[in-house]
PDB file of C-alpha atoms in Angstrom:
ATOM      1  CA  UNK A   1       0.000   0.000   0.000  1.00 80.00           C
ATOM      2  CA  UNK A   2       1.557   3.274  -1.180  1.00 83.00           C
ATOM      3  CA  UNK A   3      -0.590   5.440   1.079  1.00 91.00           C
ATOM      4  CA  UNK A   4      -1.983   7.358  -1.885  1.00 96.00           C
ATOM      5  CA  UNK A   5      -5.750   7.005  -2.194  1.00 96.00           C
ATOM      6  CA  UNK A   6      -7.662   7.571  -5.388  1.00 97.00           C
ATOM      7  CA  UNK A   7     -11.414   7.590  -5.822  1.00 97.00           C
ATOM      8  CA  UNK A   8     -13.369   6.320  -7.575  1.00 97.00           C
ATOM      9  CA  UNK A   9     -11.627   3.199  -8.843  1.00 96.00           C
ATOM     10  CA  UNK A  10     -13.798   2.999 -11.915  1.00 96.00           C
ATOM     11  CA  UNK A  11     -15.849   5.584 -13.739  1.00 97.00           C
ATOM     12  CA  UNK A  12     -18.041   5.080 -16.770  1.00 97.00           C
ATOM     13  CA  UNK A  13     -19.569   8.101 -18.393  1.00 97.00           C
ATOM     14  CA  UNK A  14     -20.780   9.399 -21.726  1.00 97.00           C
ATOM     15  CA  UNK A  15     -19.156  11.731 -24.194  1.00 97.00           C
ATOM     16  CA  UNK A  16     -19.633  15.380 -23.405  1.00 97.00           C
ATOM     17  CA  UNK A  17     -19.906  14.803 -19.688  1.00 98.00           C
ATOM     18  CA  UNK A  18     -17.729  16.100 -16.856  1.00 98.00           C
ATOM     19  CA  UNK A  19     -16.108  14.055 -14.112  1.00 98.00           C
ATOM     20  CA  UNK A  20     -13.968  14.694 -11.071  1.00 98.00           C
ATOM     21  CA  UNK A  21     -11.219  12.393  -9.902  1.00 98.00           C
ATOM     22  CA  UNK A  22      -9.989  12.671  -6.359  1.00 98.00           C
ATOM     23  CA  UNK A  23      -6.628  11.977  -4.795  1.00 98.00           C
ATOM     24  CA  UNK A  24      -5.453  11.945  -1.188  1.00 98.00           C
ATOM     25  CA  UNK A  25      -1.657  11.975  -0.954  1.00 96.00           C
ATOM     26  CA  UNK A  26       0.447  10.090   1.559  1.00 94.00           C
ATOM     27  CA  UNK A  27       0.497  11.659   4.964  1.00 93.00           C
ATOM     28  CA  UNK A  28       3.137  14.391   4.988  1.00 89.00           C
ATOM     29  CA  UNK A  29       3.538  14.604   1.221  1.00 92.00           C
ATOM     30  CA  UNK A  30       3.168  18.130  -0.102  1.00 91.00           C
ATOM     31  CA  UNK A  31       3.451  17.446  -3.809  1.00 91.00           C
ATOM     32  CA  UNK A  32       0.795  15.802  -5.975  1.00 94.00           C
ATOM     33  CA  UNK A  33       1.127  14.698  -9.577  1.00 94.00           C
ATOM     34  CA  UNK A  34      -1.400  13.510 -12.132  1.00 96.00           C
ATOM     35  CA  UNK A  35      -0.557  11.076 -14.901  1.00 95.00           C
ATOM     36  CA  UNK A  36      -2.620   9.576 -17.700  1.00 96.00           C
ATOM     37  CA  UNK A  37      -1.892   6.040 -18.858  1.00 94.00           C
ATOM     38  CA  UNK A  38      -3.261   4.811 -22.157  1.00 92.00           C
ATOM     39  CA  UNK A  39      -2.258   2.052 -24.538  1.00 86.00           C
ATOM     40  CA  UNK A  40      -1.236   4.378 -27.334  1.00 85.00           C
ATOM     41  CA  UNK A  41       0.356   7.215 -25.338  1.00 87.00           C
ATOM     42  CA  UNK A  42       1.802   5.321 -22.399  1.00 89.00           C
ATOM     43  CA  UNK A  43       2.301   7.226 -19.159  1.00 92.00           C
ATOM     44  CA  UNK A  44       1.918  10.941 -19.739  1.00 93.00           C
ATOM     45  CA  UNK A  45       2.536  13.597 -17.106  1.00 92.00           C
ATOM     46  CA  UNK A  46      -0.385  15.978 -16.782  1.00 95.00           C
ATOM     47  CA  UNK A  47       0.261  18.369 -13.936  1.00 94.00           C
ATOM     48  CA  UNK A  48       2.001  18.821 -10.580  1.00 92.00           C
ATOM     49  CA  UNK A  49       0.978  20.767  -7.508  1.00 93.00           C
ATOM     50  CA  UNK A  50       3.125  21.607  -4.537  1.00 91.00           C
ATOM     51  CA  UNK A  51       1.494  22.785  -1.323  1.00 92.00           C
ATOM     52  CA  UNK A  52      -1.491  24.161  -3.187  1.00 94.00           C
ATOM     53  CA  UNK A  53       0.316  25.818  -6.050  1.00 94.00           C
ATOM     54  CA  UNK A  54       0.798  24.614  -9.591  1.00 93.00           C
ATOM     55  CA  UNK A  55       4.440  23.618 -10.026  1.00 89.00           C
ATOM     56  CA  UNK A  56       4.685  22.020 -13.457  1.00 88.00           C
ATOM     57  CA  UNK A  57       2.422  21.395 -16.395  1.00 91.00           C
ATOM     58  CA  UNK A  58       2.650  18.686 -18.994  1.00 90.00           C
ATOM     59  CA  UNK A  59       0.440  17.485 -21.793  1.00 83.00           C
ATOM     60  CA  UNK A  60      -2.774  18.500 -20.124  1.00 93.00           C
ATOM     61  CA  UNK A  61      -5.675  19.434 -22.361  1.00 94.00           C
ATOM     62  CA  UNK A  62      -7.522  22.710 -21.862  1.00 95.00           C
ATOM     63  CA  UNK A  63     -10.640  20.645 -21.094  1.00 97.00           C
ATOM     64  CA  UNK A  64      -8.830  19.285 -18.059  1.00 97.00           C
ATOM     65  CA  UNK A  65      -8.061  21.189 -14.886  1.00 97.00           C
ATOM     66  CA  UNK A  66      -6.779  20.361 -11.451  1.00 97.00           C
ATOM     67  CA  UNK A  67      -6.325  21.887  -8.057  1.00 97.00           C
ATOM     68  CA  UNK A  68      -4.819  21.063  -4.709  1.00 97.00           C
ATOM     69  CA  UNK A  69      -6.740  22.041  -1.633  1.00 97.00           C
ATOM     70  CA  UNK A  70      -5.464  23.322   1.747  1.00 96.00           C
ATOM     71  CA  UNK A  71      -5.734  19.812   3.202  1.00 95.00           C
ATOM     72  CA  UNK A  72      -3.434  18.753   0.300  1.00 96.00           C
ATOM     73  CA  UNK A  73      -5.903  16.490  -1.434  1.00 97.00           C
ATOM     74  CA  UNK A  74      -6.211  17.087  -5.150  1.00 98.00           C
ATOM     75  CA  UNK A  75      -8.911  16.847  -7.761  1.00 98.00           C
ATOM     76  CA  UNK A  76      -8.617  16.407 -11.489  1.00 98.00           C
ATOM     77  CA  UNK A  77     -11.573  17.701 -13.458  1.00 98.00           C
ATOM     78  CA  UNK A  78     -12.203  16.398 -16.943  1.00 98.00           C
ATOM     79  CA  UNK A  79     -14.878  18.075 -19.026  1.00 97.00           C
ATOM     80  CA  UNK A  80     -16.426  17.729 -22.474  1.00 97.00           C
ATOM     81  CA  UNK A  81     -15.245  14.159 -22.410  1.00 97.00           C
ATOM     82  CA  UNK A  82     -14.308  12.387 -25.608  1.00 97.00           C
ATOM     83  CA  UNK A  83     -13.855   8.706 -26.355  1.00 96.00           C
ATOM     84  CA  UNK A  84     -10.100   9.269 -26.482  1.00 95.00           C
ATOM     85  CA  UNK A  85     -10.074  10.379 -22.859  1.00 96.00           C
ATOM     86  CA  UNK A  86     -10.679   6.805 -21.786  1.00 97.00           C
ATOM     87  CA  UNK A  87      -7.595   5.871 -19.804  1.00 96.00           C
ATOM     88  CA  UNK A  88      -6.182   5.074 -16.418  1.00 96.00           C
ATOM     89  CA  UNK A  89      -5.518   8.226 -14.422  1.00 97.00           C
ATOM     90  CA  UNK A  90      -2.899   8.017 -11.725  1.00 96.00           C
ATOM     91  CA  UNK A  91      -2.187  10.310  -8.875  1.00 96.00           C
ATOM     92  CA  UNK A  92       1.217  10.262  -7.207  1.00 94.00           C
ATOM     93  CA  UNK A  93       2.668  12.146  -4.298  1.00 93.00           C
ATOM     94  CA  UNK A  94       6.078  12.977  -2.903  1.00 89.00           C
ATOM     95  CA  UNK A  95       7.313  14.636   0.247  1.00 84.00           C
ATOM     96  CA  UNK A  96       8.777  17.613  -1.541  1.00 74.00           C
ATOM     97  CA  UNK A  97       9.003  18.653  -5.153  1.00 61.00           C
ATOM     98  CA  UNK A  98      11.697  16.034  -5.630  1.00 65.00           C
ATOM     99  CA  UNK A  99      11.091  12.451  -6.602  1.00 63.00           C
ATOM    100  CA  UNK A 100      10.591   9.569  -5.866  1.00 80.00           C
ATOM    101  CA  UNK A 101       6.897   9.388  -6.465  1.00 86.00           C
ATOM    102  CA  UNK A 102       4.449   7.123  -4.710  1.00 91.00           C
ATOM    103  CA  UNK A 103       1.528   6.157  -6.904  1.00 93.00           C
ATOM    104  CA  UNK A 104      -2.079   5.423  -6.145  1.00 95.00           C
ATOM    105  CA  UNK A 105      -3.903   2.533  -7.802  1.00 94.00           C
ATOM    106  CA  UNK A 106      -5.516   4.788 -10.346  1.00 95.00           C
ATOM    107  CA  UNK A 107      -8.980   5.624 -11.602  1.00 97.00           C
ATOM    108  CA  UNK A 108     -10.051   3.824 -14.735  1.00 96.00           C
ATOM    109  CA  UNK A 109     -12.166   6.159 -16.836  1.00 97.00           C
ATOM    110  CA  UNK A 110     -14.284   4.762 -19.621  1.00 97.00           C
ATOM    111  CA  UNK A 111     -16.038   7.203 -21.918  1.00 97.00           C
ATOM    112  CA  UNK A 112     -18.821   5.669 -24.014  1.00 96.00           C
TER     113      UNK A 112
ATOM    114  CA  UNK B   1      14.421  17.635 -23.126  1.00 77.00           C
ATOM    115  CA  UNK B   2      14.649  14.406 -21.236  1.00 83.00           C
ATOM    116  CA  UNK B   3      13.497  11.129 -22.768  1.00 90.00           C
ATOM    117  CA  UNK B   4      13.595   7.412 -22.090  1.00 94.00           C
ATOM    118  CA  UNK B   5      13.672   4.486 -24.480  1.00 96.00           C
ATOM    119  CA  UNK B   6      12.978   0.970 -23.309  1.00 97.00           C
ATOM    120  CA  UNK B   7      14.223  -1.624 -25.736  1.00 94.00           C
ATOM    121  CA  UNK B   8      11.755  -4.439 -26.133  1.00 92.00           C
ATOM    122  CA  UNK B   9       8.100  -4.058 -25.251  1.00 94.00           C
ATOM    123  CA  UNK B  10       7.918  -7.731 -24.250  1.00 96.00           C
ATOM    124  CA  UNK B  11      10.574  -9.894 -22.634  1.00 97.00           C
ATOM    125  CA  UNK B  12      10.064 -13.563 -21.848  1.00 97.00           C
ATOM    126  CA  UNK B  13      12.331 -15.582 -19.567  1.00 97.00           C
ATOM    127  CA  UNK B  14      12.170 -18.925 -17.855  1.00 97.00           C
ATOM    128  CA  UNK B  15      11.841 -19.145 -14.116  1.00 97.00           C
ATOM    129  CA  UNK B  16      15.337 -19.044 -12.617  1.00 97.00           C
ATOM    130  CA  UNK B  17      16.881 -17.324 -15.626  1.00 98.00           C
ATOM    131  CA  UNK B  18      18.531 -13.935 -15.722  1.00 98.00           C
ATOM    132  CA  UNK B  19      16.247 -10.958 -16.199  1.00 98.00           C
ATOM    133  CA  UNK B  20      17.600  -8.056 -18.265  1.00 98.00           C
ATOM    134  CA  UNK B  21      15.380  -5.107 -19.114  1.00 98.00           C
ATOM    135  CA  UNK B  22      17.016  -2.386 -21.158  1.00 98.00           C
ATOM    136  CA  UNK B  23      16.655   1.346 -20.716  1.00 97.00           C
ATOM    137  CA  UNK B  24      18.445   4.188 -22.442  1.00 97.00           C
ATOM    138  CA  UNK B  25      17.917   7.795 -21.536  1.00 95.00           C
ATOM    139  CA  UNK B  26      18.575  11.245 -22.873  1.00 91.00           C
ATOM    140  CA  UNK B  27      19.097  14.108 -20.483  1.00 84.00           C
ATOM    141  CA  UNK B  28      20.552  17.586 -20.749  1.00 80.00           C
ATOM    142  CA  UNK B  29      21.388  17.572 -17.043  1.00 79.00           C
ATOM    143  CA  UNK B  30      22.795  14.903 -14.723  1.00 82.00           C
ATOM    144  CA  UNK B  31      19.918  12.438 -14.643  1.00 86.00           C
ATOM    145  CA  UNK B  32      17.932  11.036 -11.806  1.00 89.00           C
ATOM    146  CA  UNK B  33      16.787   7.597 -12.977  1.00 92.00           C
ATOM    147  CA  UNK B  34      14.129   5.211 -11.731  1.00 93.00           C
ATOM    148  CA  UNK B  35      12.618   1.821 -12.338  1.00 96.00           C
ATOM    149  CA  UNK B  36       9.004   1.207 -11.426  1.00 96.00           C
ATOM    150  CA  UNK B  37       6.964  -1.989 -11.578  1.00 96.00           C
ATOM    151  CA  UNK B  38       3.253  -2.206 -12.265  1.00 95.00           C
ATOM    152  CA  UNK B  39       1.267  -5.323 -11.405  1.00 92.00           C
ATOM    153  CA  UNK B  40      -2.150  -5.821 -13.003  1.00 87.00           C
ATOM    154  CA  UNK B  41      -4.790  -3.436 -11.712  1.00 81.00           C
ATOM    155  CA  UNK B  42      -2.323  -1.680  -9.459  1.00 86.00           C
ATOM    156  CA  UNK B  43      -0.355   1.526  -9.407  1.00 89.00           C
ATOM    157  CA  UNK B  44       3.350   1.863 -10.004  1.00 92.00           C
ATOM    158  CA  UNK B  45       5.739   0.750  -7.291  1.00 93.00           C
ATOM    159  CA  UNK B  46       9.267   2.069  -7.018  1.00 92.00           C
ATOM    160  CA  UNK B  47      11.876  -0.661  -7.530  1.00 95.00           C
ATOM    161  CA  UNK B  48      15.013   1.451  -7.300  1.00 94.00           C
ATOM    162  CA  UNK B  49      16.471   4.848  -8.051  1.00 91.00           C
ATOM    163  CA  UNK B  50      19.740   6.431  -9.038  1.00 91.00           C
ATOM    164  CA  UNK B  51      20.476  10.004  -8.060  1.00 86.00           C
ATOM    165  CA  UNK B  52      24.178  10.457  -7.429  1.00 82.00           C
ATOM    166  CA  UNK B  53      27.013   8.374  -6.056  1.00 84.00           C
ATOM    167  CA  UNK B  54      27.369   4.634  -6.551  1.00 87.00           C
ATOM    168  CA  UNK B  55      26.442   3.631 -10.067  1.00 89.00           C
ATOM    169  CA  UNK B  56      25.219   0.155  -9.121  1.00 95.00           C
ATOM    170  CA  UNK B  57      21.902   0.522  -7.385  1.00 95.00           C
ATOM    171  CA  UNK B  58      20.143  -2.234  -5.508  1.00 96.00           C
ATOM    172  CA  UNK B  59      16.391  -2.257  -5.176  1.00 95.00           C
ATOM    173  CA  UNK B  60      13.604  -4.343  -3.821  1.00 94.00           C
ATOM    174  CA  UNK B  61      12.816  -7.945  -4.751  1.00 93.00           C
ATOM    175  CA  UNK B  62      16.412  -8.683  -5.774  1.00 96.00           C
ATOM    176  CA  UNK B  63      16.536  -6.212  -8.649  1.00 97.00           C
ATOM    177  CA  UNK B  64      19.472  -3.971  -9.385  1.00 97.00           C
ATOM    178  CA  UNK B  65      20.445  -1.485 -12.072  1.00 97.00           C
ATOM    179  CA  UNK B  66      23.682   0.054 -13.213  1.00 96.00           C
ATOM    180  CA  UNK B  67      24.012   3.643 -14.352  1.00 95.00           C
ATOM    181  CA  UNK B  68      26.422   3.895 -17.275  1.00 95.00           C
ATOM    182  CA  UNK B  69      26.913   7.492 -18.282  1.00 92.00           C
ATOM    183  CA  UNK B  70      29.061   6.674 -21.303  1.00 93.00           C
ATOM    184  CA  UNK B  71      26.314   4.458 -22.689  1.00 94.00           C
ATOM    185  CA  UNK B  72      23.418   6.589 -21.388  1.00 94.00           C
ATOM    186  CA  UNK B  73      21.943   3.394 -20.054  1.00 96.00           C
ATOM    187  CA  UNK B  74      20.239   2.222 -16.888  1.00 97.00           C
ATOM    188  CA  UNK B  75      19.458  -1.453 -17.464  1.00 98.00           C
ATOM    189  CA  UNK B  76      17.546  -3.447 -14.864  1.00 98.00           C
ATOM    190  CA  UNK B  77      18.692  -6.939 -13.927  1.00 98.00           C
ATOM    191  CA  UNK B  78      17.800  -9.779 -11.615  1.00 98.00           C
ATOM    192  CA  UNK B  79      19.931 -12.919 -11.427  1.00 97.00           C
ATOM    193  CA  UNK B  80      17.069 -15.387 -11.115  1.00 97.00           C
ATOM    194  CA  UNK B  81      13.517 -14.726 -12.274  1.00 97.00           C
ATOM    195  CA  UNK B  82      10.564 -15.735 -10.152  1.00 96.00           C
ATOM    196  CA  UNK B  83       7.019 -16.238 -11.337  1.00 96.00           C
ATOM    197  CA  UNK B  84       5.947 -13.307  -9.179  1.00 95.00           C
ATOM    198  CA  UNK B  85       8.191 -10.983 -11.216  1.00 97.00           C
ATOM    199  CA  UNK B  86       5.752 -11.095 -14.128  1.00 97.00           C
ATOM    200  CA  UNK B  87       4.592  -7.509 -14.498  1.00 97.00           C
ATOM    201  CA  UNK B  88       5.161  -4.371 -16.509  1.00 96.00           C
ATOM    202  CA  UNK B  89       8.331  -2.427 -15.834  1.00 98.00           C
ATOM    203  CA  UNK B  90       8.872   1.248 -16.483  1.00 97.00           C
ATOM    204  CA  UNK B  91      12.106   3.174 -16.648  1.00 97.00           C
ATOM    205  CA  UNK B  92      11.860   6.891 -15.919  1.00 93.00           C
ATOM    206  CA  UNK B  93      14.057   9.969 -15.829  1.00 90.00           C
ATOM    207  CA  UNK B  94      13.362  12.974 -13.675  1.00 85.00           C
ATOM    208  CA  UNK B  95      12.763  16.169 -15.556  1.00 72.00           C
ATOM    209  CA  UNK B  96      15.509  18.699 -14.901  1.00 66.00           C
ATOM    210  CA  UNK B  97      17.429  16.412 -12.626  1.00 59.00           C
ATOM    211  CA  UNK B  98      16.008  16.404  -9.152  1.00 56.00           C
ATOM    212  CA  UNK B  99      14.521  19.853  -9.196  1.00 58.00           C
ATOM    213  CA  UNK B 100      11.042  18.670  -9.971  1.00 61.00           C
ATOM    214  CA  UNK B 101       9.321  15.407  -9.346  1.00 70.00           C
ATOM    215  CA  UNK B 102       8.016  15.280 -12.881  1.00 80.00           C
ATOM    216  CA  UNK B 103       9.053  11.939 -14.318  1.00 86.00           C
ATOM    217  CA  UNK B 104       9.342  11.089 -17.979  1.00 89.00           C
ATOM    218  CA  UNK B 105       8.499   7.426 -18.483  1.00 93.00           C
ATOM    219  CA  UNK B 106       9.472   4.936 -21.115  1.00 95.00           C
ATOM    220  CA  UNK B 107       6.820   2.935 -22.915  1.00 94.00           C
ATOM    221  CA  UNK B 108       7.214   0.011 -20.566  1.00 96.00           C
ATOM    222  CA  UNK B 109       8.399  -3.594 -20.896  1.00 97.00           C
ATOM    223  CA  UNK B 110       6.133  -6.498 -20.077  1.00 97.00           C
ATOM    224  CA  UNK B 111       8.041  -9.291 -18.420  1.00 97.00           C
ATOM    225  CA  UNK B 112       6.685 -12.793 -18.859  1.00 97.00           C
ATOM    226  CA  UNK B 113       8.110 -15.570 -16.678  1.00 97.00           C
ATOM    227  CA  UNK B 114       7.608 -19.101 -17.929  1.00 96.00           C
ATOM    228  CA  UNK B 115       7.594 -22.077 -15.567  1.00 94.00           C
TER     229      UNK B 115
END
């Protein structure tokens, strides 16, 4: 058990809809990262937050947004969903802005 | 920009045989390198990491990796494969050295262990 909790584990929704994925980092970790894993793109970094502030941005679509709250949990919001957004979304956390990362078990999103 | 190439998307070995998973990296700064393992329906688990110092790094479950700067490689090895080693393995390099936790991952190598 990595200590990183992601909810829900599975999510099935229709195109055009909006969903929110939630992540609770390990106790004491200030930094949260979001990754997308798909068969064709592999593991892609989306965004990083450190103590509530955006630290780094990757290949995150404009339809996607994230935030980290004062209690350090994070949410990833995906809107106007498309079939191609179907993927496994991982959250990871680290104590500071320096690796290594500890990963949650992911949220599997299926867009129909 | 940093990048990682894992040679071989699938590797098959017999139980008890040597495991060798290949990883080459590209980095404009001294790299921080990692190997992660992913079991079915689970997240990624850190096997080992190289930051600075000793180039031979030992990790969990009997795995080790050697950082070779001249070859820009960080291959993962295990002397004797076990059935429980069957999983997907990812090599990663830290973006901008250790200044951010952003990791750039390779495409992954699926390890199959045959009885």
